Short mmCIF file of C-alpha atoms in Angstrom, two decimals:
data_model
loop_
_atom_site.label_atom_id
_atom_site.label_comp_id
_atom_site.label_asym_id
_atom_site.label_seq_id
_atom_site.Cartn_x
_atom_site.Cartn_y
_atom_site.Cartn_z
CA UNK P 21 0.00 0.00 0.00
CA UNK P 22 1.49 3.32 -1.07
CA UNK P 23 1.02 6.52 0.84
CA UNK P 24 -1.66 8.96 -0.15
CA UNK P 25 -0.54 11.73 -2.52
CA UNK P 26 -2.18 15.10 -1.94
CA UNK P 27 -3.12 17.15 -5.01
CA UNK P 28 -4.56 20.60 -5.63
CA UNK P 29 -5.99 21.62 -8.99
CA UNK P 30 -5.96 25.14 -10.49
CA UNK P 31 -8.04 25.94 -13.57
CA UNK P 32 -9.75 29.21 -14.50
CA UNK P 33 -12.98 27.49 -15.45
CA UNK P 34 -14.63 25.92 -12.43
CA UNK P 35 -16.54 23.33 -14.39
CA UNK P 36 -13.38 22.00 -16.03
CA UNK P 37 -11.61 22.19 -12.69
CA UNK P 38 -14.31 19.95 -11.18
CA UNK P 39 -13.94 17.60 -14.12
CA UNK P 40 -10.17 17.34 -13.61
CA UNK P 41 -10.68 16.73 -9.88
CA UNK P 42 -13.10 13.92 -10.71
CA UNK P 43 -10.63 12.43 -13.17
CA UNK P 44 -7.79 12.45 -10.64
CA UNK P 45 -10.04 10.87 -8.01
CA UNK P 46 -10.37 7.81 -10.22
CA UNK P 47 -6.96 6.94 -8.74
CA UNK P 48 -7.66 5.88 -5.15
CA UNK P 49 -4.14 6.77 -4.01
CA UNK P 50 -4.68 10.44 -4.87
CA UNK P 51 -6.26 12.74 -2.31
CA UNK P 52 -7.58 15.66 -4.33
CA UNK P 53 -8.52 18.82 -2.48
CA UNK P 54 -12.08 19.95 -3.21
CA UNK P 55 -10.91 23.54 -2.60
CA UNK P 56 -9.44 25.58 -5.38
CA UNK P 57 -5.96 26.90 -4.70
CA UNK P 58 -7.00 29.84 -6.82
CA UNK P 59 -3.96 31.80 -7.75
CA UNK P 60 -6.11 34.87 -8.23
CA UNK P 61 -6.91 34.93 -4.53
CA UNK P 62 -3.52 35.40 -2.94
CA UNK P 63 -5.29 35.90 0.40
CA UNK P 64 -6.58 32.35 0.20
CA UNK P 65 -4.99 29.77 2.41
CA UNK P 66 -2.21 27.72 0.86
CA UNK P 67 -3.40 24.15 0.67
CA UNK P 68 -0.87 21.51 1.65
CA UNK P 69 -0.08 19.36 -1.36
CA UNK P 70 2.51 17.04 -2.88
CA UNK P 71 1.74 18.36 -6.35
CA UNK P 72 -0.33 21.07 -7.99
CA UNK P 73 -2.03 20.47 -11.34
CA UNK P 74 -2.48 23.75 -13.23
CA UNK P 75 -3.68 24.74 -16.68
CA UNK P 76 -0.76 26.42 -18.45
CA UNK P 77 -3.04 29.21 -19.62
CA UNK P 78 -3.37 30.27 -15.95
CA UNK P 79 0.36 31.00 -15.93
CA UNK P 80 0.31 33.37 -18.90
CA UNK P 81 -0.94 36.86 -19.49
CA UNK P 82 0.00 40.15 -17.90
CA UNK P 83 -0.98 38.90 -14.42
CA UNK P 84 2.29 37.12 -13.91
CA UNK P 85 1.84 37.24 -10.14
CA UNK P 86 -0.26 34.11 -10.25
CA UNK P 87 2.58 32.00 -11.60
CA UNK P 88 4.93 33.40 -8.94
CA UNK P 89 2.41 32.64 -6.21
CA UNK P 90 2.00 29.03 -7.30
CA UNK P 91 5.77 28.60 -7.45
CA UNK P 92 6.04 30.09 -3.96
CA UNK P 93 3.53 27.61 -2.64
CA UNK P 94 4.35 24.46 -4.50
CA UNK P 95 7.92 25.01 -5.68
CA UNK P 96 8.76 22.75 -8.61
CA UNK P 97 5.90 20.35 -7.84
CA UNK P 98 3.77 21.78 -10.64
CA UNK P 99 2.10 19.62 -13.28
CA UNK P 100 1.30 22.03 -16.10
CA UNK P 101 -1.29 21.15 -18.74
CA UNK P 102 -0.29 22.52 -22.12
CA UNK P 103 -0.49 22.01 -25.85
CA UNK P 104 2.13 21.83 -28.57
CA UNK P 105 0.31 24.69 -30.32
CA UNK P 106 1.44 27.12 -27.62
CA UNK P 107 5.24 26.86 -27.34
CA UNK P 108 5.36 30.13 -25.43
CA UNK P 109 3.19 28.70 -22.66
CA UNK P 110 5.33 25.56 -22.54
CA UNK P 111 8.54 27.53 -22.43
CA UNK P 112 7.32 29.72 -19.58
CA UNK P 113 6.27 26.68 -17.54
CA UNK P 114 9.59 24.96 -18.20
CA UNK P 115 11.69 28.04 -17.46
CA UNK P 116 9.66 28.60 -14.31
CA UNK P 117 10.92 25.24 -13.08
CA UNK P 118 7.72 23.18 -13.26
CA UNK P 119 8.67 19.50 -13.05
CA UNK P 120 5.66 18.24 -15.00
CA UNK P 121 4.40 19.08 -18.48
CA UNK P 122 1.42 17.10 -19.75
CA UNK P 123 -0.14 17.37 -23.20
CA UNK P 124 -3.79 18.41 -23.07
CA UNK P 125 -4.35 15.79 -25.72
CA UNK P 126 -2.87 12.97 -23.68
CA UNK P 127 -5.01 10.12 -22.36
CA UNK P 128 -6.16 10.49 -18.76
CA UNK P 129 -3.69 7.87 -17.48
CA UNK P 130 -0.82 10.11 -18.55
CA UNK P 131 -1.91 12.86 -16.19
CA UNK P 132 -2.13 10.41 -13.31
CA UNK P 133 1.36 9.08 -14.05
CA UNK P 134 2.66 12.65 -14.25
CA UNK P 135 1.15 13.57 -10.90
CA UNK P 136 2.77 10.59 -9.15
CA UNK P 137 6.12 11.29 -10.84
CA UNK P 138 6.17 14.97 -9.89
CA UNK P 139 4.96 14.26 -6.33
CA UNK P 140 8.15 12.19 -5.95
CA UNK P 141 10.18 15.19 -7.12
CA UNK P 142 10.97 13.72 -10.53
CA UNK P 143 10.55 15.30 -13.93
CA UNK P 144 7.69 14.30 -16.26
CA UNK P 145 7.83 15.70 -19.77
CA UNK P 146 5.32 14.50 -22.34
CA UNK P 147 7.14 13.41 -25.48
CA UNK P 148 4.62 15.12 -27.72
CA UNK P 149 5.56 18.44 -26.14
CA UNK P 150 9.31 18.17 -26.59
CA UNK P 151 9.47 19.56 -30.12
CA UNK P 152 7.15 22.43 -29.28
CA UNK P 153 9.25 23.16 -26.22
CA UNK P 154 12.35 23.40 -28.37
CA UNK P 155 10.52 25.70 -30.76
CA UNK P 156 9.49 27.84 -27.82
CA UNK P 157 13.17 28.08 -26.96
CA UNK P 158 13.67 29.85 -30.25
CA UNK P 159 11.51 32.82 -29.39
CA UNK P 160 13.21 35.30 -31.69
CA UNK P 161 12.09 38.56 -30.10
CA UNK P 162 13.88 40.48 -27.39
CA UNK P 163 11.93 41.45 -24.28
CA UNK P 164 11.74 45.00 -25.61
CA UNK P 165 10.38 43.97 -29.01
CA UNK P 166 7.85 41.70 -27.34
CA UNK P 167 6.81 44.49 -24.97
CA UNK P 168 6.24 46.92 -27.83
CA UNK P 169 4.27 44.32 -29.76
CA UNK P 170 2.17 43.47 -26.69
CA UNK P 171 1.16 47.12 -26.27
CA UNK P 172 0.40 47.38 -29.98
CA UNK P 173 -1.78 44.27 -29.72
CA UNK P 174 -3.88 46.06 -27.10
CA UNK P 175 -4.62 48.77 -29.62
CA UNK P 176 -2.16 51.37 -28.36
CA UNK P 177 -1.03 53.80 -31.09
CA UNK P 178 2.68 54.41 -31.68
CA UNK P 179 2.70 57.69 -29.72
CA UNK P 180 1.21 56.01 -26.66
CA UNK P 181 3.62 53.06 -26.79
CA UNK P 182 6.48 55.53 -27.05
CA UNK P 183 5.24 57.51 -24.05
CA UNK P 184 4.63 54.45 -21.89
CA UNK P 185 8.01 52.89 -22.60
CA UNK P 186 9.93 56.18 -22.64
CA UNK P 187 11.07 55.66 -26.22
CA UNK P 188 10.94 57.83 -29.31
CA UNK P 189 8.28 57.11 -31.91
CA UNK P 190 10.96 56.20 -34.41
CA UNK P 191 12.40 53.63 -32.02
CA UNK P 192 8.95 52.11 -31.47
CA UNK P 193 8.48 51.86 -35.25
CA UNK P 194 11.89 50.22 -35.54
CA UNK P 195 11.08 47.65 -32.85
CA UNK P 196 7.81 46.83 -34.57
CA UNK P 197 9.48 46.49 -37.96
CA UNK P 198 12.13 44.19 -36.48
CA UNK P 199 9.46 42.11 -34.75
CA UNK P 200 7.53 41.72 -38.02
CA UNK P 201 10.66 40.60 -39.84
CA UNK P 202 11.87 38.24 -37.11
CA UNK P 203 8.66 36.26 -36.78
CA UNK P 204 8.28 36.12 -40.55
CA UNK P 205 5.05 38.11 -40.54
CA UNK P 206 3.52 40.08 -43.40
CA UNK P 207 2.71 43.12 -41.27
CA UNK P 208 2.07 44.20 -37.67
CA UNK P 209 -1.33 42.59 -37.42
CA UNK P 210 0.13 39.34 -38.69
CA UNK P 211 3.03 39.57 -36.20
CA UNK P 212 0.59 40.05 -33.33
CA UNK P 213 -1.42 37.05 -34.49
CA UNK P 214 1.68 34.84 -34.72
CA UNK P 215 3.02 35.86 -31.33
CA UNK P 216 -0.32 35.52 -29.56
CA UNK P 217 -1.24 32.16 -31.03
CA UNK P 218 2.14 30.76 -29.99
CA UNK P 219 1.46 31.95 -26.45
CA UNK P 220 4.46 34.26 -26.32
CA UNK P 221 2.54 37.16 -24.83
CA UNK W 30 -35.87 4.07 -11.73
CA UNK W 31 -35.37 6.45 -14.63
CA UNK W 32 -34.20 5.36 -18.05
CA UNK W 33 -30.56 5.68 -18.98
CA UNK W 34 -29.65 8.88 -20.80
CA UNK W 35 -26.96 8.49 -23.48
CA UNK W 36 -24.38 11.26 -23.79
CA UNK W 37 -21.50 12.03 -26.13
CA UNK W 38 -18.84 14.61 -25.29
CA UNK W 39 -16.93 16.78 -27.79
CA UNK W 40 -13.90 18.78 -26.65
CA UNK W 41 -10.77 19.65 -28.62
CA UNK W 42 -8.46 18.68 -25.79
CA UNK W 43 -8.62 14.97 -25.10
CA UNK W 44 -7.51 15.23 -21.50
CA UNK W 45 -10.26 17.69 -20.67
CA UNK W 46 -12.70 15.59 -22.66
CA UNK W 47 -11.79 12.57 -20.48
CA UNK W 48 -12.24 14.72 -17.41
CA UNK W 49 -15.72 15.81 -18.51
CA UNK W 50 -16.65 12.20 -19.27
CA UNK W 51 -15.53 11.21 -15.78
CA UNK W 52 -17.54 14.05 -14.26
CA UNK W 53 -20.71 13.05 -16.11
CA UNK W 54 -20.25 9.43 -15.10
CA UNK W 55 -20.60 10.46 -11.47
CA UNK W 56 -24.33 10.41 -12.29
CA UNK W 57 -25.25 6.73 -12.55
CA UNK W 58 -28.21 7.44 -14.84
CA UNK W 59 -25.94 8.85 -17.54
CA UNK W 60 -24.38 6.51 -20.06
CA UNK W 61 -21.40 8.43 -21.42
CA UNK W 62 -19.80 7.18 -24.61
CA UNK W 63 -16.07 6.59 -24.27
CA UNK W 64 -15.73 7.45 -27.96
CA UNK W 65 -15.31 10.99 -29.10
CA UNK W 66 -17.90 12.16 -31.59
CA UNK W 67 -15.18 14.31 -33.04
CA UNK W 68 -16.68 16.91 -35.25
CA UNK W 69 -13.42 17.17 -37.12
CA UNK W 70 -13.83 13.66 -38.41
CA UNK W 71 -16.98 13.84 -40.48
CA UNK W 72 -16.29 10.31 -41.70
CA UNK W 73 -16.59 9.03 -38.16
CA UNK W 74 -19.69 7.11 -37.22
CA UNK W 75 -22.47 9.11 -35.60
CA UNK W 76 -22.88 7.88 -32.05
CA UNK W 77 -26.45 7.47 -30.86
CA UNK W 78 -27.13 9.90 -28.04
CA UNK W 79 -29.87 11.77 -26.21
CA UNK W 80 -27.63 14.78 -25.77
CA UNK W 81 -24.22 16.00 -26.89
CA UNK W 82 -22.03 18.05 -24.56
CA UNK W 83 -19.69 20.30 -26.56
CA UNK W 84 -17.21 23.04 -25.73
CA UNK W 85 -18.49 26.23 -27.37
CA UNK W 86 -15.00 26.95 -28.68
CA UNK W 87 -15.37 23.87 -30.93
CA UNK W 88 -18.25 25.62 -32.69
CA UNK W 89 -16.30 28.74 -33.60
CA UNK W 90 -13.60 29.61 -36.06
CA UNK W 91 -13.50 29.42 -39.82
CA UNK W 92 -14.26 25.68 -39.79
CA UNK W 93 -17.97 26.19 -39.45
CA UNK W 94 -18.63 22.72 -40.85
CA UNK W 95 -18.11 21.18 -37.44
CA UNK W 96 -21.04 23.05 -35.91
CA UNK W 97 -23.23 22.08 -38.85
CA UNK W 98 -22.20 18.44 -38.51
CA UNK W 99 -23.05 18.33 -34.81
CA UNK W 100 -26.40 19.94 -35.49
CA UNK W 101 -27.06 17.39 -38.22
CA UNK W 102 -26.34 14.57 -35.83
CA UNK W 103 -27.83 15.77 -32.59
CA UNK W 104 -30.29 18.45 -33.67
CA UNK W 105 -31.11 20.80 -30.82
CA UNK W 106 -29.90 18.34 -28.18
CA UNK W 107 -26.65 20.21 -27.71
CA UNK W 108 -25.34 21.28 -24.30
CA UNK W 109 -22.80 23.99 -25.07
CA UNK W 110 -20.16 24.99 -22.50
CA UNK W 111 -19.44 28.69 -22.70
CA UNK W 112 -18.39 31.73 -20.74
CA UNK W 113 -19.90 35.18 -20.32
CA UNK W 114 -16.61 36.62 -21.61
CA UNK W 115 -17.35 35.32 -25.10
CA UNK W 116 -20.79 36.62 -26.11
CA UNK W 117 -20.09 35.78 -29.76
CA UNK W 118 -19.65 32.10 -28.91
CA UNK W 119 -22.86 32.14 -26.87
CA UNK W 120 -24.79 33.90 -29.58
CA UNK W 121 -23.68 31.42 -32.22
CA UNK W 122 -24.67 28.47 -30.06
CA UNK W 123 -28.03 30.03 -29.29
CA UNK W 124 -28.76 31.01 -32.90
CA UNK W 125 -27.69 27.55 -34.01
CA UNK W 126 -30.55 26.20 -31.92
CA UNK W 127 -28.64 24.51 -29.09
CA UNK W 128 -31.08 23.85 -26.24
CA UNK W 129 -28.46 23.95 -23.50
CA UNK W 130 -25.99 26.66 -22.51
CA UNK W 131 -23.91 26.03 -19.40
CA UNK W 132 -21.43 28.44 -17.83
CA UNK W 133 -17.90 27.02 -17.69
CA UNK W 134 -17.76 28.47 -14.21
CA UNK W 135 -20.83 26.64 -12.99
CA UNK W 136 -20.59 23.88 -10.38
CA UNK W 137 -20.54 20.35 -11.75
CA UNK W 138 -24.13 19.64 -10.71
CA UNK W 139 -25.31 22.34 -13.10
CA UNK W 140 -23.91 20.48 -16.09
CA UNK W 141 -25.62 17.29 -15.00
CA UNK W 142 -28.96 19.09 -14.60
CA UNK W 143 -28.49 20.69 -18.02
CA UNK W 144 -27.81 17.33 -19.66
CA UNK W 145 -30.98 15.79 -18.24
CA UNK W 146 -33.03 18.84 -19.19
CA UNK W 147 -31.79 18.93 -22.78
CA UNK W 148 -32.14 15.14 -23.17
CA UNK W 149 -35.87 15.65 -22.47
CA UNK W 150 -35.97 18.26 -25.24
CA UNK W 151 -36.26 21.22 -22.87
CA UNK W 152 -34.19 24.40 -22.81
CA UNK W 153 -31.49 24.96 -20.20
CA UNK W 154 -29.96 28.42 -20.08
CA UNK W 155 -27.58 29.31 -17.28
CA UNK W 156 -28.66 32.57 -15.67
CA UNK W 157 -25.12 33.85 -15.54
CA UNK W 158 -24.98 33.68 -19.33
CA UNK W 159 -28.18 35.58 -20.06
CA UNK W 160 -26.68 39.08 -19.95
CA UNK W 161 -23.74 38.05 -22.09
CA UNK W 162 -26.13 36.44 -24.54
CA UNK W 163 -28.06 39.68 -24.85
CA UNK W 164 -24.80 41.56 -25.39
CA UNK W 165 -23.92 39.06 -28.09
CA UNK W 166 -27.22 39.91 -29.71
CA UNK W 167 -25.91 43.41 -30.21
CA UNK W 168 -23.08 42.42 -32.50
CA UNK W 169 -22.82 45.69 -34.38
CA UNK W 170 -20.99 44.54 -37.50
CA UNK W 171 -22.53 43.35 -40.71
CA UNK W 172 -21.41 40.01 -42.11
CA UNK W 173 -19.36 41.90 -44.70
CA UNK W 174 -17.61 44.10 -42.14
CA UNK W 175 -16.88 41.07 -39.99
CA UNK W 176 -15.54 39.18 -43.00
CA UNK W 177 -13.18 41.99 -43.94
CA UNK W 178 -11.98 42.29 -40.34
CA UNK W 179 -11.46 38.52 -40.09
CA UNK W 180 -9.20 38.56 -43.16
CA UNK W 181 -7.32 41.57 -41.80
CA UNK W 182 -6.82 39.72 -38.50
CA UNK W 183 -5.06 36.95 -40.41
CA UNK W 184 -2.57 39.49 -41.67
CA UNK W 185 -3.97 39.98 -45.15
CA UNK W 186 -3.12 43.40 -46.62
CA UNK W 187 -5.88 45.62 -48.06
CA UNK W 188 -5.12 44.61 -51.67
CA UNK W 189 -5.45 40.93 -50.87
CA UNK W 190 -8.70 41.37 -48.95
CA UNK W 191 -10.05 43.36 -51.88
CA UNK W 192 -9.07 40.63 -54.35
CA UNK W 193 -10.45 37.80 -52.26
CA UNK W 194 -13.79 39.46 -51.62
CA UNK W 195 -14.09 41.04 -55.09
CA UNK W 196 -14.20 44.54 -53.65
CA UNK W 197 -12.27 47.70 -54.43
CA UNK W 198 -9.51 48.73 -52.04
CA UNK W 199 -11.44 51.84 -51.11
CA UNK W 200 -14.45 49.74 -50.15
CA UNK W 201 -12.27 47.49 -47.98
CA UNK W 202 -10.86 50.58 -46.24
CA UNK W 203 -14.37 51.87 -45.69
CA UNK W 204 -15.53 48.59 -44.19
CA UNK W 205 -12.54 48.56 -41.85
CA UNK W 206 -13.12 52.17 -40.80
CA UNK W 207 -16.78 51.43 -40.11
CA UNK W 208 -15.87 48.33 -38.10
CA UNK W 209 -13.39 50.33 -35.99
CA UNK W 210 -16.01 52.98 -35.28
CA UNK W 211 -18.86 50.55 -34.57
CA UNK W 212 -17.00 48.48 -31.98
CA UNK W 213 -15.61 51.62 -30.35
CA UNK W 214 -12.01 50.70 -31.15
CA UNK W 215 -9.02 53.01 -31.36
CA UNK W 216 -7.70 51.50 -34.56
CA UNK W 217 -7.78 48.31 -36.67
CA UNK W 218 -5.61 46.29 -34.31
CA UNK W 219 -7.84 47.28 -31.42
CA UNK W 220 -10.98 46.38 -33.40
CA UNK W 221 -9.54 42.94 -34.15
CA UNK W 222 -8.72 42.43 -30.47
CA UNK W 223 -12.24 43.44 -29.37
CA UNK W 224 -13.98 41.25 -31.93
CA UNK W 225 -11.77 38.22 -31.25
CA UNK W 226 -11.93 38.36 -27.49
CA UNK W 227 -15.72 38.56 -27.64
CA UNK W 228 -15.71 35.43 -29.79
CA UNK W 229 -17.34 37.09 -32.78
CA UNK W 230 -14.94 35.65 -35.31
#
């Protein structure tokens, strides 16, 4: 008889969170907390756990504090759900030190194996994600270029981007032009589309 | 003793599909097919079912054939999972005649109630989605304006949009300007962002 492994689950959509909890409970050696260790409620009590299953999309976006909070609480014992279509999300999870990366298209058993592996402090990396992870490593934009593009994607005009980042307009235009070229886009809109769909912003 | 209710589940991410299947199976009167009635495989056999649970995101995008296929197979017995943040997705599901609309943030019991309700041929509309649905009803763009904006969002330059839609460049520019104004955007990029995040494209 093995010891019980304690798990918390973080997902932005409660219904899908419940579904994942139910799935994990199909393994009788997993003790899944009914409470949500919601990273958006930093006041919430940290739940004791051997591993934390989290949707990779919860670790992206401008609200980076959530990822930091989860790392604070659970260290490297994170099992991140991700897809090969979003190398940026994968890369961020990997760089953040998460021990587990599970393909959202994997069969349910894979998640359960991953949880047990990570709870023991070992790495679990889904094979199907390896190539995408390597692609994510090739993010061609500098932090500055990405920052300029991110503001542009929110609809900010050149003058506003320049003011917010304390740059000249010409420099902003240069960054945007470089970003377009580097990601192989046809124009700014196309560059924004490419960067967003890869999960780089 | 009630009769068994047969359910199929469609979700683009297999792991989350498995999780939803597991959740539905917690109700012993539901018979949930282990097979995926994947709308992307029109050759696949239609599974007999009293209701089909589908992620609303599977019904969006340029590949509209999937939504049509599911409607062909399951008629109005669709339980669509959606969120108030995406009124366009809600609107499309509603207009497509789906009887059930469940908030992705609802507790698990709500989905089970929805499935039983829809399987009887009755409407189930989550209260939390009503306001968003009404907002979605106010989609201010014409089909033409939306079509032009959708091509622009893929990075197509004006000349290409004009050629593909058999319009003059000036007309394309006019459509884009109208779209920007109607959705209250600051510029084209902003209009694309607003329309995409609402799930209108």
